[in-house]
PDB file of C-alpha atoms in Angstrom:
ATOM      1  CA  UNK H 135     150.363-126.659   8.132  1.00  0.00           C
ATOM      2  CA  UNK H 136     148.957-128.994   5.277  1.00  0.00           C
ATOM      3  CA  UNK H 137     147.109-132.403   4.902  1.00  0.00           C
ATOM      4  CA  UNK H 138     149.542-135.807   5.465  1.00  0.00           C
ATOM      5  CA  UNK H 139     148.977-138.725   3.852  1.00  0.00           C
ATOM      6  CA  UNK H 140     150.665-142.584   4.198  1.00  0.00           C
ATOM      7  CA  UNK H 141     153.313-143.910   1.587  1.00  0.00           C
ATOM      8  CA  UNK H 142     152.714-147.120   0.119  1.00  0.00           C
ATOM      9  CA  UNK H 143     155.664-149.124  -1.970  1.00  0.00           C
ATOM     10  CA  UNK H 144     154.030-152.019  -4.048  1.00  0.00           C
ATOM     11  CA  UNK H 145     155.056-154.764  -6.569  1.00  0.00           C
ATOM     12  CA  UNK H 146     152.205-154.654  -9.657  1.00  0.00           C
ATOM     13  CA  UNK H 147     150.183-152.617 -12.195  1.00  0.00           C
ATOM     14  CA  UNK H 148     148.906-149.425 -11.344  1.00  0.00           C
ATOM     15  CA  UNK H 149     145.693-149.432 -12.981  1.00  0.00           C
ATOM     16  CA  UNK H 150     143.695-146.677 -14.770  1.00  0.00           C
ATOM     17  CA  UNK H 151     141.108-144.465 -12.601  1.00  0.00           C
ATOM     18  CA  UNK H 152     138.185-145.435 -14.391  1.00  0.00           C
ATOM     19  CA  UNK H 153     138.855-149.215 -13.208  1.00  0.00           C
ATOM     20  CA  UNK H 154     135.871-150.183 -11.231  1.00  0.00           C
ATOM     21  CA  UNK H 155     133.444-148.541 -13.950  1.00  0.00           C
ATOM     22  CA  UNK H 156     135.194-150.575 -16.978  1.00  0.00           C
ATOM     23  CA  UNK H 157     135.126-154.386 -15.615  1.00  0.00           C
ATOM     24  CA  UNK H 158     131.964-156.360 -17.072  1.00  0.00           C
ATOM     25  CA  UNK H 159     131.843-158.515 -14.271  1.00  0.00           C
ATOM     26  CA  UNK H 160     131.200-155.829 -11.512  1.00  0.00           C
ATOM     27  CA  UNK H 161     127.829-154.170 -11.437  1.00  0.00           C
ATOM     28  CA  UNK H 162     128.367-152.237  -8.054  1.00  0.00           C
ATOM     29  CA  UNK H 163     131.941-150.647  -8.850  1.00  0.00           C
ATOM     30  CA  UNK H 164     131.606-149.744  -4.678  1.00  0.00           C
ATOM     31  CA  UNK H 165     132.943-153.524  -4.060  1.00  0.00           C
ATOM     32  CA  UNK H 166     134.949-153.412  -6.808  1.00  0.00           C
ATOM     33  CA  UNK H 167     138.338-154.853  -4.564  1.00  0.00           C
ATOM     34  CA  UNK H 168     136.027-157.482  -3.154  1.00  0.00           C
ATOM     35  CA  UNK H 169     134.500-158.888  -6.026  1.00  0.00           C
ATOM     36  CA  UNK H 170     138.051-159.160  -7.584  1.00  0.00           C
ATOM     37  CA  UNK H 171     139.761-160.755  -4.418  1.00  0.00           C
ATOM     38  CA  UNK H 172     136.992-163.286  -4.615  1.00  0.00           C
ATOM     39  CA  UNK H 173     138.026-164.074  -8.854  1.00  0.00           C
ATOM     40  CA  UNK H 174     141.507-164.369  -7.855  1.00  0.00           C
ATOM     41  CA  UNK H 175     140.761-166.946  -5.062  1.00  0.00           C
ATOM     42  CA  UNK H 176     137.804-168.713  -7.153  1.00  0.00           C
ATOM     43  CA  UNK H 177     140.944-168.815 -10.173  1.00  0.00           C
ATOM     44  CA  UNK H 178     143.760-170.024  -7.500  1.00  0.00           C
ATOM     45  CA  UNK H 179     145.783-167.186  -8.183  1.00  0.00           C
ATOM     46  CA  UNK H 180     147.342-166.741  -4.748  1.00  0.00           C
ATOM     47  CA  UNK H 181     149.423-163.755  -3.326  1.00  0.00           C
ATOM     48  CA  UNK H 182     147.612-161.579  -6.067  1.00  0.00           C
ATOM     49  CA  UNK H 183     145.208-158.625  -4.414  1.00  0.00           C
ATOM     50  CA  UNK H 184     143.958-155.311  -5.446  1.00  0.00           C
ATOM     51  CA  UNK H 185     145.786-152.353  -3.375  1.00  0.00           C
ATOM     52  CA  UNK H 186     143.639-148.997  -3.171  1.00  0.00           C
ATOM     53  CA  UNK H 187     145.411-146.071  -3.023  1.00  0.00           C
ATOM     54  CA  UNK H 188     144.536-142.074  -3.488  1.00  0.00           C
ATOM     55  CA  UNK H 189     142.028-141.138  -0.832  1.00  0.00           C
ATOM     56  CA  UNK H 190     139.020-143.859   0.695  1.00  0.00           C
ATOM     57  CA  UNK H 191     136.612-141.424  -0.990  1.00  0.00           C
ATOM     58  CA  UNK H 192     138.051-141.294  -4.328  1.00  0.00           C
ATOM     59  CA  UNK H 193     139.801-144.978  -4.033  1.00  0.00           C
ATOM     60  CA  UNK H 194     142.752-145.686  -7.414  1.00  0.00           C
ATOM     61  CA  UNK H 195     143.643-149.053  -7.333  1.00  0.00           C
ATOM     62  CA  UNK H 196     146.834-151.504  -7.826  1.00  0.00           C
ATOM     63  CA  UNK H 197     146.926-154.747  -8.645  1.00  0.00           C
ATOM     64  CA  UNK H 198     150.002-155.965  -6.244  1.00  0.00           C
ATOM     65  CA  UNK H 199     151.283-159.302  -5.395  1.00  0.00           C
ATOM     66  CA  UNK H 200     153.821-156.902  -2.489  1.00  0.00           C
ATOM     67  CA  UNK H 201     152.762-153.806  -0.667  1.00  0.00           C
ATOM     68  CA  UNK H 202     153.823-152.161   2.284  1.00  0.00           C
ATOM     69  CA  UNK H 203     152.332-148.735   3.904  1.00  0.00           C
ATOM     70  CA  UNK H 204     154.577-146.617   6.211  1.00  0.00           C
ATOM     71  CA  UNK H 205     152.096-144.686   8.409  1.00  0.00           C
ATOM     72  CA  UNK H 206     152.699-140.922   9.049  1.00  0.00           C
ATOM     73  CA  UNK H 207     155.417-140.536  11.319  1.00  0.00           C
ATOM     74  CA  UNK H 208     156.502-144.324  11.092  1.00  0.00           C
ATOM     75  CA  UNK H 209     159.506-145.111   8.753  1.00  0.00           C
ATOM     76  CA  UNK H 210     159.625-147.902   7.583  1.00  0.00           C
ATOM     77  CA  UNK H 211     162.962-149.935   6.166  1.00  0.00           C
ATOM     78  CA  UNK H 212     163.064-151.431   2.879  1.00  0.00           C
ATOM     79  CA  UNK H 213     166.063-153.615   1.792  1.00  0.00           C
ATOM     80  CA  UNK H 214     166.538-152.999  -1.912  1.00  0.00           C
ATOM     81  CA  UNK H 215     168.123-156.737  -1.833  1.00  0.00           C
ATOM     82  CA  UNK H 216     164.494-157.421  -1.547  1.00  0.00           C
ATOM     83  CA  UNK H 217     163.009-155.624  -4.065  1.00  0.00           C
ATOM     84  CA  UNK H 218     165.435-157.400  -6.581  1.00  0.00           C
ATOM     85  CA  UNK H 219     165.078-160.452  -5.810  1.00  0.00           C
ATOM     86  CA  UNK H 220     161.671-161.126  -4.695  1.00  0.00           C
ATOM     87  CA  UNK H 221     159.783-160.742  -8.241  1.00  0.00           C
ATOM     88  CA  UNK H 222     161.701-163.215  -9.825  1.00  0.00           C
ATOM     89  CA  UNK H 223     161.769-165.745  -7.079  1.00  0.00           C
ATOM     90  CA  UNK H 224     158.372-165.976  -6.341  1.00  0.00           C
ATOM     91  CA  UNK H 225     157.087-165.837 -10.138  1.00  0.00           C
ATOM     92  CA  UNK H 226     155.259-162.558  -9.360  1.00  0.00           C
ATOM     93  CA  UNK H 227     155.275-161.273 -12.486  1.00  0.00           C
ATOM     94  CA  UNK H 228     153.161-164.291 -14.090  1.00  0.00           C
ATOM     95  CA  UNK H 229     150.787-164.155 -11.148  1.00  0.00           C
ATOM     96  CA  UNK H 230     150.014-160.439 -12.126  1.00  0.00           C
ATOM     97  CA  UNK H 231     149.716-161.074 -15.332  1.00  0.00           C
ATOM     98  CA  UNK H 232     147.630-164.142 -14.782  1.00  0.00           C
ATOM     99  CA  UNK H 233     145.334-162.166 -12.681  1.00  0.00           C
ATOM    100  CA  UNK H 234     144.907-158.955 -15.127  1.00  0.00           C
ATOM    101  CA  UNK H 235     143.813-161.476 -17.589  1.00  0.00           C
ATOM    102  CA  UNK H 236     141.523-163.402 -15.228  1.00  0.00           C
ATOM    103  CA  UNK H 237     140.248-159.526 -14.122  1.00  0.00           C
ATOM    104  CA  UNK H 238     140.299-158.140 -17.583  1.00  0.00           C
ATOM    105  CA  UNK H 239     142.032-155.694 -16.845  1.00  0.00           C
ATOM    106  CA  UNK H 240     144.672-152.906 -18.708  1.00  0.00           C
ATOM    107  CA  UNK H 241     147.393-151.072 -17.477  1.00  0.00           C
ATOM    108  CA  UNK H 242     149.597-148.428 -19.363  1.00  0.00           C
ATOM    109  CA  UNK H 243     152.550-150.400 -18.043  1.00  0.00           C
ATOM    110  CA  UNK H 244     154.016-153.194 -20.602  1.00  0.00           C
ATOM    111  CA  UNK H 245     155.055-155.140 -16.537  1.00  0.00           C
ATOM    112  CA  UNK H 246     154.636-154.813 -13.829  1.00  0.00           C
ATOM    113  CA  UNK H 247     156.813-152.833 -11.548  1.00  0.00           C
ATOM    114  CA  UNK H 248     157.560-151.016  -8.315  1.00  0.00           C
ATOM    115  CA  UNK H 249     155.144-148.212  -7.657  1.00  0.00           C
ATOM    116  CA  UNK H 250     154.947-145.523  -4.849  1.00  0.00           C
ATOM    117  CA  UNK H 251     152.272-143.871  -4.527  1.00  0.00           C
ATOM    118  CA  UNK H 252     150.230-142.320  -1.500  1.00  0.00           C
ATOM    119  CA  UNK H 253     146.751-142.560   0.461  1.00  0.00           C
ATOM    120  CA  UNK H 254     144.824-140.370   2.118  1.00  0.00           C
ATOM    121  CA  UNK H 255     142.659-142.150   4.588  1.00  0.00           C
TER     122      UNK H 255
END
């Protein structure tokens, strides 16, 4: 019997590990999702927020205007319908890219995308 972790499917940039360390505007890379949540807001960029993902001790972090978690043992449905349309129609993408800007942030992805990843909480 091995270790479980929770699914998350989000809409954004997955950003590189060494994140919180690289930002010149965050001293204390422990509130690293805080300090940007508080940018975005301060910026107006709405419906923009930093996911973390990985494990809470060794957090990796998203920059996602859409994510949803299904919990061990809890499915959760996804309409692909969705996942096409909903970028486009709610100008996602320039909000993302507004907000890496804003955050100075990088990403080895040339857009943003959908990403699955997992956490181990």
């Amino acid at each position: 019997m091995g270790q479980s972790t929770d699914a998350i499917l989000a809409y954004g940039f997955a950003l590189p590990d060494e994140v919180p360390y690289e930002v010149e505007w965050d001293d204390d890379y422990e509130g690293f999702e805080e300090e940007a949540e508080k940018r975005l807001k301060a910026a107006g960029i709405t419906g923009v927020h930093i996911t973390s993902h990985c494990s809470h001790d060794y957090p990796m972090y998203l920059l996602t205007t859409s994510s949803r978690t299904a919990w061990r043992g809890s499915p959760v449905i996804v309409d692909p319908r969705d996942m096409v349309a909903a970028p486009g129609a709610d100008g996602w993408d320039d909000k993302l890219r507004a907000g890496m800007t804003l955050l100075g942030l990088t990403s080895e992805q040339s857009a943003p995308g959908w990403i699955l990843c997992s956490d181990w909480s």
